[in-house]
Structure formats: structure tokens, C-alpha cells
PDB file of C-alpha atoms in Angstrom:
ATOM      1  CA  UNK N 246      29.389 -61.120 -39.029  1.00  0.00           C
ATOM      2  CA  UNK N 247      26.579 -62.759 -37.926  1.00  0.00           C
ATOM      3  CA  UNK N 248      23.754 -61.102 -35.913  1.00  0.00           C
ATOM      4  CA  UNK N 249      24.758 -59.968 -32.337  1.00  0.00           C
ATOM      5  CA  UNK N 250      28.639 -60.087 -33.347  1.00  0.00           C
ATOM      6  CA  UNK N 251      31.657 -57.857 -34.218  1.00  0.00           C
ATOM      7  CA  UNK N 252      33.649 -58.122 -36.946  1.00  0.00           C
ATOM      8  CA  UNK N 253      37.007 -56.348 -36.286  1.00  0.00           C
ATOM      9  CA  UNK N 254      40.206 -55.655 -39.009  1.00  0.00           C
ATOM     10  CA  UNK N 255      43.165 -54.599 -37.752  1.00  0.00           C
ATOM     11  CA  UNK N 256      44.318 -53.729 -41.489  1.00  0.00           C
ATOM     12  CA  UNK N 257      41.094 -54.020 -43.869  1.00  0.00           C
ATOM     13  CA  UNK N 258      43.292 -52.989 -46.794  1.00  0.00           C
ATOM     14  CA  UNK N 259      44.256 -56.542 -47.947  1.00  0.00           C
ATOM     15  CA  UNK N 260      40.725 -57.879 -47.652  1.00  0.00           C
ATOM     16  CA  UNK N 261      38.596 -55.523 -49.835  1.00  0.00           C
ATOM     17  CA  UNK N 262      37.566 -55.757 -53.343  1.00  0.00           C
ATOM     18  CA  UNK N 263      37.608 -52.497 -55.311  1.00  0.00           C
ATOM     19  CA  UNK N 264      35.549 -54.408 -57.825  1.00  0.00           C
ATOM     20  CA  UNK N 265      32.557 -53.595 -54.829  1.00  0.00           C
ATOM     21  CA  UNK N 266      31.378 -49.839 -55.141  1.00  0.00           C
ATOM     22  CA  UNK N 267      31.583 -50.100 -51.232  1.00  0.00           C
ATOM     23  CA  UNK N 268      34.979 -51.904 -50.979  1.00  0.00           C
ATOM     24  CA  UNK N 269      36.306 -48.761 -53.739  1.00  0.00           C
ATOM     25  CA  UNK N 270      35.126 -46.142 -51.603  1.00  0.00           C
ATOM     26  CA  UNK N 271      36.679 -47.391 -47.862  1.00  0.00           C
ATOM     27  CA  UNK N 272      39.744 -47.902 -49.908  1.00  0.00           C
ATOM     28  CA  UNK N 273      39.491 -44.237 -51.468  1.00  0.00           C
ATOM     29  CA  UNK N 274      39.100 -42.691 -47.515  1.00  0.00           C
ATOM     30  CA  UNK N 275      42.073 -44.346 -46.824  1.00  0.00           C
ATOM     31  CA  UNK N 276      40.814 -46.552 -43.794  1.00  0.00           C
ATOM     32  CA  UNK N 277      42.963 -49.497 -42.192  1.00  0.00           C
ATOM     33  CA  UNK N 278      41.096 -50.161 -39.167  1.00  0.00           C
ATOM     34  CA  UNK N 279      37.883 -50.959 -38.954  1.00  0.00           C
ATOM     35  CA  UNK N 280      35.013 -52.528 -36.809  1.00  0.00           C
ATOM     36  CA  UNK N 281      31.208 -53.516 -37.610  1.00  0.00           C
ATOM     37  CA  UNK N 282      28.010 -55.046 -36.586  1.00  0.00           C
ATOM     38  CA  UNK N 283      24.760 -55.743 -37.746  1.00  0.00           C
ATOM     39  CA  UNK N 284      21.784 -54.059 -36.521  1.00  0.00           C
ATOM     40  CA  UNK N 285      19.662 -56.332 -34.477  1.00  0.00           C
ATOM     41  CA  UNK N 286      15.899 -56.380 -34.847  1.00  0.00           C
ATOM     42  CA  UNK N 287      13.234 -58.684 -36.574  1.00  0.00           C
ATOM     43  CA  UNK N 288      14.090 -58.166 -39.821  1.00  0.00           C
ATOM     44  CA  UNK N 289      17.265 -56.820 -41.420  1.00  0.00           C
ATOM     45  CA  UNK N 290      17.746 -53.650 -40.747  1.00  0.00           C
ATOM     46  CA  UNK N 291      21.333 -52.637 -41.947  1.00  0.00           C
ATOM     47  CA  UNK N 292      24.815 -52.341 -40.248  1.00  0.00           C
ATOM     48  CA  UNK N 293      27.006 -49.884 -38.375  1.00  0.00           C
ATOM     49  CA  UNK N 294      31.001 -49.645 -39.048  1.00  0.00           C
ATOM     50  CA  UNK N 295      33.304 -47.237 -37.613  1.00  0.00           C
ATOM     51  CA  UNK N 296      36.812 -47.111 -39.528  1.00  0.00           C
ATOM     52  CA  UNK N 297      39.818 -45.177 -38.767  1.00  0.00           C
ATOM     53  CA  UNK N 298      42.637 -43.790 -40.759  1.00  0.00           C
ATOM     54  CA  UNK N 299      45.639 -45.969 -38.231  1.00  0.00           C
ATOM     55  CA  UNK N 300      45.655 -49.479 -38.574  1.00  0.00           C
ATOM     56  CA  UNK N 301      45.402 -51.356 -35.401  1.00  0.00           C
ATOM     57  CA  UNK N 302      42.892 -49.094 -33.494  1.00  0.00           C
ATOM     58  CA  UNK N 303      40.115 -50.746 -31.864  1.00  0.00           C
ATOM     59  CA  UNK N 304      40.431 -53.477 -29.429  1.00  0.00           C
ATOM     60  CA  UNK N 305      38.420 -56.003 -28.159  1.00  0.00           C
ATOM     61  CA  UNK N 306      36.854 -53.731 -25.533  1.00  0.00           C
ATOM     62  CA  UNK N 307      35.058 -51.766 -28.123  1.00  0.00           C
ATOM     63  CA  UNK N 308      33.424 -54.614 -29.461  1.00  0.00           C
ATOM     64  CA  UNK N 309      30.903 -54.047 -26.595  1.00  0.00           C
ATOM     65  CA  UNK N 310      30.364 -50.488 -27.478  1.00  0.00           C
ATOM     66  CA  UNK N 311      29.497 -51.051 -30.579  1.00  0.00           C
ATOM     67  CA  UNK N 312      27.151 -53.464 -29.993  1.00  0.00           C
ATOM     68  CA  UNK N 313      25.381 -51.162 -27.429  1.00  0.00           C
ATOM     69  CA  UNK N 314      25.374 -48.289 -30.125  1.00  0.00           C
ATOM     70  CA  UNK N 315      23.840 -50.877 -32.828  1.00  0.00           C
ATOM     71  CA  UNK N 316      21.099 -51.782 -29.870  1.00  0.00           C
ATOM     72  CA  UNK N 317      20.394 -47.585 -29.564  1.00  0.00           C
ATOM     73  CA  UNK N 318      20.233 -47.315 -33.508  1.00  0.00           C
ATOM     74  CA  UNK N 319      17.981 -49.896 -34.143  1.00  0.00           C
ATOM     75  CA  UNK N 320      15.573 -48.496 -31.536  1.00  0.00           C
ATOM     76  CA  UNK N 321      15.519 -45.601 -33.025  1.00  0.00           C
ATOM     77  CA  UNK N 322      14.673 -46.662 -36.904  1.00  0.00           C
ATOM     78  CA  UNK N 323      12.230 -49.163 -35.028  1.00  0.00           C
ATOM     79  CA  UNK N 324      10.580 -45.777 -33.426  1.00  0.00           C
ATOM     80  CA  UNK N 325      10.757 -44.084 -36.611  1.00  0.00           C
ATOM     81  CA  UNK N 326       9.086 -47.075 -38.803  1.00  0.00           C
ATOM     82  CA  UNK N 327       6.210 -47.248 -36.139  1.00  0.00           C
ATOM     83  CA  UNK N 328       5.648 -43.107 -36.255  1.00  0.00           C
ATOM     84  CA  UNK N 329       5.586 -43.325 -40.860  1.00  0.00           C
ATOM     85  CA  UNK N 330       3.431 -46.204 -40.251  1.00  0.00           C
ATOM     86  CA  UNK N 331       0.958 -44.409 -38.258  1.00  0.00           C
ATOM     87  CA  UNK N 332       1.507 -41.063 -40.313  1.00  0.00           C
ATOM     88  CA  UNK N 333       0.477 -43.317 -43.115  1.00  0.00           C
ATOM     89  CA  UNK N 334      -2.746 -44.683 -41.388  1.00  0.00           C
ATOM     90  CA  UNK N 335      -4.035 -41.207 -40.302  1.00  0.00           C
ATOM     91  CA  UNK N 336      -3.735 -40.190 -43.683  1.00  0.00           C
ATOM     92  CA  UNK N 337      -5.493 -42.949 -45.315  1.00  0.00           C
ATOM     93  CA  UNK N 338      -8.126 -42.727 -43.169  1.00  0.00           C
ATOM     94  CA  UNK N 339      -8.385 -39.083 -43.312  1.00  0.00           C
ATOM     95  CA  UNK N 340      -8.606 -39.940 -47.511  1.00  0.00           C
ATOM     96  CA  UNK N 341     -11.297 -42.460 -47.047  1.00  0.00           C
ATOM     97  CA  UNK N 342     -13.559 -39.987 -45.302  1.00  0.00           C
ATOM     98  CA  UNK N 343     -13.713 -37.955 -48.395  1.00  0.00           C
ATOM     99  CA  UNK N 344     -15.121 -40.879 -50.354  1.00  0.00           C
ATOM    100  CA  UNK N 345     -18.579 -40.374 -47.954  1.00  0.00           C
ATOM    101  CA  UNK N 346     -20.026 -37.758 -49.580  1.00  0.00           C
ATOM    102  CA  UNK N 347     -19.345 -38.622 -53.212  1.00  0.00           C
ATOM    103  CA  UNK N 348     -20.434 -42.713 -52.597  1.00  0.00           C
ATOM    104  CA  UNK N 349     -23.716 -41.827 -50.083  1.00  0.00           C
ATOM    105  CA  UNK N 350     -25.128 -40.055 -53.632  1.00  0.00           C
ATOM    106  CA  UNK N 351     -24.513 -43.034 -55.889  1.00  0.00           C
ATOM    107  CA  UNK N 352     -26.772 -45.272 -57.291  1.00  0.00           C
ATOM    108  CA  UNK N 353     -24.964 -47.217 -59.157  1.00  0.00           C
ATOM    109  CA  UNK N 354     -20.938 -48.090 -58.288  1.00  0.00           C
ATOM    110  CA  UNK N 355     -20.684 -47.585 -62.089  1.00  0.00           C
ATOM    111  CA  UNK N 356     -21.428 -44.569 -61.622  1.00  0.00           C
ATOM    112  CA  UNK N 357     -18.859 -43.409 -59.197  1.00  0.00           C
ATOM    113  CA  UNK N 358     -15.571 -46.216 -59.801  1.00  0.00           C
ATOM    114  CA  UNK N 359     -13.890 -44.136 -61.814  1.00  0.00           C
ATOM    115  CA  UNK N 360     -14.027 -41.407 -59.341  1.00  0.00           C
ATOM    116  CA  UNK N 361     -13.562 -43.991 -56.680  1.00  0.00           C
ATOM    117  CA  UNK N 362     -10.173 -45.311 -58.084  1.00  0.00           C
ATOM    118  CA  UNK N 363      -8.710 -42.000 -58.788  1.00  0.00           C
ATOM    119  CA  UNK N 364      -9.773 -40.872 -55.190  1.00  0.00           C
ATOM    120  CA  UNK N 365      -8.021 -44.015 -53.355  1.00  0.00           C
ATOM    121  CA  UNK N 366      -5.024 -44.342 -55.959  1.00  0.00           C
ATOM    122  CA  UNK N 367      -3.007 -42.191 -53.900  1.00  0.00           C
ATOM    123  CA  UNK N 368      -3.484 -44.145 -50.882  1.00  0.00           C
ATOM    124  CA  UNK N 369      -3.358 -47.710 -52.635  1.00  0.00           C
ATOM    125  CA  UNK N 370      -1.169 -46.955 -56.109  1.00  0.00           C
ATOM    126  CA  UNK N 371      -3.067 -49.182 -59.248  1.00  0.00           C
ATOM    127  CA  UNK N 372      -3.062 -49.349 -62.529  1.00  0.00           C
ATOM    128  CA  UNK N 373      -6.383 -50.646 -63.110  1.00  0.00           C
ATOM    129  CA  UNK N 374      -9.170 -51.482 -60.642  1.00  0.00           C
ATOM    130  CA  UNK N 375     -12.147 -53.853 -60.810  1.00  0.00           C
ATOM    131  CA  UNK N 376     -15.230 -54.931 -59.089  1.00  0.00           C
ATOM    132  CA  UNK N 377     -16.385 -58.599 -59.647  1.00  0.00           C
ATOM    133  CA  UNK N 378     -19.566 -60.053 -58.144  1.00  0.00           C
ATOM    134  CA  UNK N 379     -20.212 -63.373 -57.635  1.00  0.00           C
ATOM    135  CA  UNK N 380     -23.614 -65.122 -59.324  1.00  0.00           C
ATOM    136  CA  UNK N 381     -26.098 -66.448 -56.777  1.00  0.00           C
ATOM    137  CA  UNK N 382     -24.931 -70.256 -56.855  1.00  0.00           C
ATOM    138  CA  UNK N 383     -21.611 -68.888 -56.582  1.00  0.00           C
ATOM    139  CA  UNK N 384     -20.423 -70.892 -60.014  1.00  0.00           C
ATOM    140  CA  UNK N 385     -18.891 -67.668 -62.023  1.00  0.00           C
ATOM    141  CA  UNK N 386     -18.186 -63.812 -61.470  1.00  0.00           C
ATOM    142  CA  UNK N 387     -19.172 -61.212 -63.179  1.00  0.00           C
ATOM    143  CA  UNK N 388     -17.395 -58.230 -63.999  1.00  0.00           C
ATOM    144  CA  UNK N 389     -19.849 -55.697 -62.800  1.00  0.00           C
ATOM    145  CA  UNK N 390     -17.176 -52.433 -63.135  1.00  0.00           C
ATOM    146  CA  UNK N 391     -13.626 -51.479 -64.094  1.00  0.00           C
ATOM    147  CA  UNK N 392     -11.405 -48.180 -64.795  1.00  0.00           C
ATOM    148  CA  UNK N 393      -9.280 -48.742 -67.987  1.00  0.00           C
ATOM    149  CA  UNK N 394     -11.305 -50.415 -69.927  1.00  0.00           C
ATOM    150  CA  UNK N 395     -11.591 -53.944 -69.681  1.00  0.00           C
ATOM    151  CA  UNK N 396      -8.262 -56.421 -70.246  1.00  0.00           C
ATOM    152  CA  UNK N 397      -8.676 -57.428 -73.900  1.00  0.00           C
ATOM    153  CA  UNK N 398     -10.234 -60.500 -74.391  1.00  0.00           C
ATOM    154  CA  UNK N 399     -11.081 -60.907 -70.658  1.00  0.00           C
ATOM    155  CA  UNK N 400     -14.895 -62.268 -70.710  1.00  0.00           C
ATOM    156  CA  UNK N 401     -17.256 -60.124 -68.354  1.00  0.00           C
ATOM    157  CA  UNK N 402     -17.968 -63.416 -66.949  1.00  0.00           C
ATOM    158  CA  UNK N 403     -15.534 -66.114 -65.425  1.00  0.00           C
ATOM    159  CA  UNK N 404     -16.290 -69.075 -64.546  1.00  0.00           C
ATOM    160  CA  UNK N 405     -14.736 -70.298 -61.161  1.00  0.00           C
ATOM    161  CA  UNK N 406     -12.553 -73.615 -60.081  1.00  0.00           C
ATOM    162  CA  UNK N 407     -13.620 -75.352 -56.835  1.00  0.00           C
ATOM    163  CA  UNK N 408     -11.676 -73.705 -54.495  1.00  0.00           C
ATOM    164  CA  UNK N 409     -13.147 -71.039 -55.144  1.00  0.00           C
ATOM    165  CA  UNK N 410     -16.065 -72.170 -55.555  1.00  0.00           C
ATOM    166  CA  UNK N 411     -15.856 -73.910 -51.722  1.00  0.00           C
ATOM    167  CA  UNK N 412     -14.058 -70.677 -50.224  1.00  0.00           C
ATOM    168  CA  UNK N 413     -17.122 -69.714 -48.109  1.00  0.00           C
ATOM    169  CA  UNK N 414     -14.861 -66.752 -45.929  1.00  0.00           C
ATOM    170  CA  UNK N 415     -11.754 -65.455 -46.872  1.00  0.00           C
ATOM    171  CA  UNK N 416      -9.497 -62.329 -46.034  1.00  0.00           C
ATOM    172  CA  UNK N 417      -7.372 -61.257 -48.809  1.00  0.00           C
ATOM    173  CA  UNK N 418      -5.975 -62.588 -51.724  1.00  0.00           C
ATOM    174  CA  UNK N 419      -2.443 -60.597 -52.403  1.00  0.00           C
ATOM    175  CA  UNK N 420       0.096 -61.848 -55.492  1.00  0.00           C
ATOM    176  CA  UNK N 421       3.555 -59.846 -55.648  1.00  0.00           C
ATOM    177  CA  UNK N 422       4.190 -61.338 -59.087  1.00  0.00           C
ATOM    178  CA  UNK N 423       1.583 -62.963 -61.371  1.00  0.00           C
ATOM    179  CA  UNK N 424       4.466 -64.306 -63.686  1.00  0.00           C
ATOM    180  CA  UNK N 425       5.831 -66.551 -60.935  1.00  0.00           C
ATOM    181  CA  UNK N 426       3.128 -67.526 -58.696  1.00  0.00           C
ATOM    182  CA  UNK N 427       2.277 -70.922 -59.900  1.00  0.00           C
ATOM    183  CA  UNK N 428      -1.357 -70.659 -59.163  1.00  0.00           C
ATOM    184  CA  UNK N 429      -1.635 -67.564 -61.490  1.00  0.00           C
ATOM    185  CA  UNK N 430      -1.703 -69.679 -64.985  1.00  0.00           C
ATOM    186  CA  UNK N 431      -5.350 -70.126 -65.625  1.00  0.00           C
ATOM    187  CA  UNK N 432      -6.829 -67.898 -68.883  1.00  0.00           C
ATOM    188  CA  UNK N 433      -7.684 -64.654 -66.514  1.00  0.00           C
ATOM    189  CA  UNK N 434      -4.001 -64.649 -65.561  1.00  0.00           C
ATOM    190  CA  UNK N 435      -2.606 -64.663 -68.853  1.00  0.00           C
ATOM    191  CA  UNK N 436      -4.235 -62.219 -70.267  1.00  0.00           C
ATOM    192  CA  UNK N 437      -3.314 -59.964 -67.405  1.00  0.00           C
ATOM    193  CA  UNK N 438       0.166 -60.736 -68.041  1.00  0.00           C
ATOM    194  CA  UNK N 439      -0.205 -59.917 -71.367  1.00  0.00           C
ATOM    195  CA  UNK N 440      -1.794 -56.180 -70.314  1.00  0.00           C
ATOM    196  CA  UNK N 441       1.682 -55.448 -68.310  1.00  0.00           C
ATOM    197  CA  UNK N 442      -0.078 -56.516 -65.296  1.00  0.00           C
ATOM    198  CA  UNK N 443       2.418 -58.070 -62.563  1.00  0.00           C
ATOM    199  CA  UNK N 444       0.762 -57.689 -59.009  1.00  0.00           C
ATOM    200  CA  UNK N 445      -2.346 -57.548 -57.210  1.00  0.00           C
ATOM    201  CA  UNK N 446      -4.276 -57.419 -54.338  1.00  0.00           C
ATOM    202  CA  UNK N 447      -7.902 -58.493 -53.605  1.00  0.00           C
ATOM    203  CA  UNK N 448     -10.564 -58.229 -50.774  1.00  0.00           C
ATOM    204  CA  UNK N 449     -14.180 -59.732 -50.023  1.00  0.00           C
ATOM    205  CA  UNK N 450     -16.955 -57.378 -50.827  1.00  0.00           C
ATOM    206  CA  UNK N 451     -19.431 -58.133 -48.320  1.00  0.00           C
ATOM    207  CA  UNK N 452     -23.578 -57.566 -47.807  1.00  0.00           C
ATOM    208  CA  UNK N 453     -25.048 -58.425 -44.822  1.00  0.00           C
ATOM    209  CA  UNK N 454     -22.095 -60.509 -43.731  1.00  0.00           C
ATOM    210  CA  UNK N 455     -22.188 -62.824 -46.712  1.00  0.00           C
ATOM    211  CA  UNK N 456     -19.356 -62.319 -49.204  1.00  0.00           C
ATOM    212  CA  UNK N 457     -20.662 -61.281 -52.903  1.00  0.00           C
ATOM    213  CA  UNK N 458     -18.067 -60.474 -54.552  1.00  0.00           C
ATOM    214  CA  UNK N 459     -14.048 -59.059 -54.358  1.00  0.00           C
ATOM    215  CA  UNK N 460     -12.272 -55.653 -55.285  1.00  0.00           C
ATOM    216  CA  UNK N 461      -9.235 -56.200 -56.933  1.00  0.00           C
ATOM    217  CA  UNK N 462      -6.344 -53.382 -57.243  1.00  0.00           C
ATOM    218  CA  UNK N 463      -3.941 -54.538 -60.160  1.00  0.00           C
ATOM    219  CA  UNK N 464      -0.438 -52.831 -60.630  1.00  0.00           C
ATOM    220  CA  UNK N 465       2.095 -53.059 -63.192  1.00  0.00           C
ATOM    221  CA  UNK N 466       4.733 -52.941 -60.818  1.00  0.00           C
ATOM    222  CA  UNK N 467       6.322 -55.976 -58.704  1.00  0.00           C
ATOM    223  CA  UNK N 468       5.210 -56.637 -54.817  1.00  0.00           C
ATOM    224  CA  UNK N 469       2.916 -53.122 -55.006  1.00  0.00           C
ATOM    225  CA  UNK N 470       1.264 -54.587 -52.633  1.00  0.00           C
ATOM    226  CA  UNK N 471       1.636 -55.716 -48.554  1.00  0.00           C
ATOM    227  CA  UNK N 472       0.209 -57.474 -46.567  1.00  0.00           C
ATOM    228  CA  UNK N 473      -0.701 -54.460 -44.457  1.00  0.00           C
ATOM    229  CA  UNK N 474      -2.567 -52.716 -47.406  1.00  0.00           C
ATOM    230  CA  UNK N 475      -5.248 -55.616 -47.211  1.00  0.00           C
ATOM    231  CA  UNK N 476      -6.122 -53.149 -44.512  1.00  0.00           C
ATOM    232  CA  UNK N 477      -6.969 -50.371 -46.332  1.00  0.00           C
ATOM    233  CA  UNK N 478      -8.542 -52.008 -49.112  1.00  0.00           C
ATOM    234  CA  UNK N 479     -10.980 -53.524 -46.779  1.00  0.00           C
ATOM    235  CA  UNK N 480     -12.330 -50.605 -45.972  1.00  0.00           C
ATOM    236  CA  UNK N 481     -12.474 -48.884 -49.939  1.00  0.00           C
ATOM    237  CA  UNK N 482     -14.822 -52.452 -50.298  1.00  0.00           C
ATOM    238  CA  UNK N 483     -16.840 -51.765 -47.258  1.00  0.00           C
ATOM    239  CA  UNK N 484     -17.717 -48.382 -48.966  1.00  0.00           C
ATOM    240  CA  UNK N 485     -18.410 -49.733 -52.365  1.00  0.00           C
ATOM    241  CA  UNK N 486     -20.681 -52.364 -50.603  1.00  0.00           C
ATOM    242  CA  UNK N 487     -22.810 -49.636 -48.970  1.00  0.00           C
ATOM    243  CA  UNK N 488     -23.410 -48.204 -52.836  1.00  0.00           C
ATOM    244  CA  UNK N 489     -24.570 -51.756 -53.780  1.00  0.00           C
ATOM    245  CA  UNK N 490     -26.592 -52.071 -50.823  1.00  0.00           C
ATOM    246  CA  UNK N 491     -28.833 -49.031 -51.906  1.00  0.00           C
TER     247      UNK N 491
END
């Protein structure tokens, strides 16, 4: 049904499809009667159905039951979604802390990345990470340091179109599939689709306010990456900007 409605079988025998895994099993329980919602909320969040052995059971009273039940059930996944969310913050931040000590030593980000990646990986998953810093007229970026040895036949430096080129302030840069985002086809894409990669995400790298360069977290797995792990990776570039400061 659609959202905020009831859907309600008398007999639900003669309208399911064993071919469905779903269909087979309310079939296999034996139900006639059943009624069912959709749980309301932003996104999608799932549905509720009760079902009962006797056909003819639920009337159209119920329907407003269920719908109140649906309203207390999405509240509560709602509730629980916010609490992992912040679970998950707390411990990412707790994570970064530990990077203080090894990064305020460092010299040289070179130095440290691989440490750096295998420190953050379990807060932002990756296959490979890299650190690319823009030239002074902004024309190409350079590949300053990497963990997994470089993509094969990826140049250390790349020269970059005019968007980029223009993009004087910019946020994130997040791709959930390099295969079919059409912007992803220039010679640095295709030979990270030909290493396995398939997403990414990328941040600004910034000294003094003044963007210099991104970090780039590159996965081998479809949509790794949200939106809300921009976030995150933010702050792993803040700290790698504080080694190249030195």
C-alpha cells in the first residue's frame, strides 16, 4: 500500500506467489488473514504485517491500530539510528585523537601515511589512500604520497581540466561507482578501474585557509562511501595538513 495506508486480505491465500521466498513462507504458516502498512518516516524504512491463522479477522477498525503501532515502530528505529550514529561519531573521534601523537613527530607525511591509513582504515574502510598536492599555478597535481604502491601507469603528476582548475573552494568530492559516473572517464579514471577500484571519496587539504591539495580514500567496493563520512575525512586532512605545515 502506499505510505500512510492499510492493506487488508480477508483470504491472502489466492493472491501470493510461492515463486517469492516471502509469499512461500506466509503460505507455509498457514495464514489467511492478514493486514499491513508501511513504516512512515523520511526514507523507507520497512513494513509491519500482522497475519492470522482464520480468514476474515481484522476489520476496518484495526486499520487505525496498525497505523498507530507503525507510527511507535518507526520512532523507535528513528531513536535507534540517531544513538549508532552518535556511537559511531564518539568513536571516530576518540580514533582520531590517537593520530596526535604519532603525526605531531612527523616531518614528512611520507613518513607517517602508511601508519596514517592503517590507523583511520577502521574508521573510514579503503583500499588504497593518496595525498595529491596541487602545483603553485594550480595547472597539475602531484602525487606527493600513497599506501599500495602507486596505480600502474598512473603518472605522479596529472595535469588538471578547467573545472578544476577554476574550483577555487570546494567541500568534498564523493563517487559511489567510478564505472558509471559519466564524469569518471578521463585517463586517471581508467586506470583506477582497471586496479579494481570502484568508489571514492575526496576532501580539500587546506594551509592557511587556501586549499593545496585533496586526500582521497579509494575502495574496491560500491557506494563505500556517504555523504556523512566527508565528515570524518575532513578532519584525517586537517591532521595531515598540520604535518605539511611543519
Amino acid at each position: 500500500p502506499p505510505m500512510g495506508q492499510v492493506a487488508r486480505f480477508s483470504d491472502i491465500t489466492g493472491q501470493l506467489d510461492p515463486s517469492f521466498s516471502l509469499d512461500r513462507r506466509v503460505l507455509e504458516l498457514g495464514c489467511r488473514s492478514l493486514i499491513a502498512t508501511f513504516l512512515p518516516g523520511p526514507r523507507p524504512l520497512g513494513s509491519i504485517w500482522f497475519a492470522s491463522l482464520q480468514p476474515d479477522v481484522y476489520v476496518p477498525e484495526d486499520e487505525e491500530t496498525i497505523l498507530a503501532i507503525a507510527d511507535l515502530v518507526s520512532l523507535a528505529l528513528q531513536h535507534e539510528r540517531l544513538f549508532r550514529k552518535e556511537k559511531e561519531r564518539r568513536q571516530r573521534s576518540e580514533a582520531l585523537e590517537t593520530l596526535v601523537p604519532m603525526l605531531s613527530k612527523a616531518l614528512d607525511i611520507r613518513d607517517v601515511f602508511d601508519q596514517l591509513s592503517a590507523a583511520v582504515g577502521g574508521i573510514l574502510p579503503h583500499d588504497r589512500m593518496a595525498l595529491g598536492l596541487l602545483s603553485k599555478d594550480r595547472s597539475t597535481v602531484r602525487i606527493h604520497a600513497y599506501t599500495g604502491g602507486l596505480v600502474p601507469g598512473m603518472p605522479e603528476t596529472i595535469p588538471l581540466d578547467d573545472e578544476a582548475r577554476d574550483s577555487a573552494d570546494w567541500s568534498f568530492f564523493l563517487v559511489s561507482d567510478i564505472r558509471r559516473e559519466p564524469g569518471c572517464c578521463t585517463e586517471k579514471f581508467e586506470l583506477m578501474k582497471r586496479d579494481g577500484i570502484r568508489s571514492m571519496l575526496r576532501v580539500p587539504v587546506r594551509l592557511e585557509g587556501e586549499i593545496v591539495g585533496g586526500l582521497n580514500f579509494l575502495s574496491r567496493n560500491v557506494a563505500q562511501y556517504r555523504e556523512e563520512d566527508a565528515d570524518i575525512a575532513r578532519r584525517i586532512a586537517d591532521q595531515v595538513a598540520l604535518v605539511l605545515s611543519h
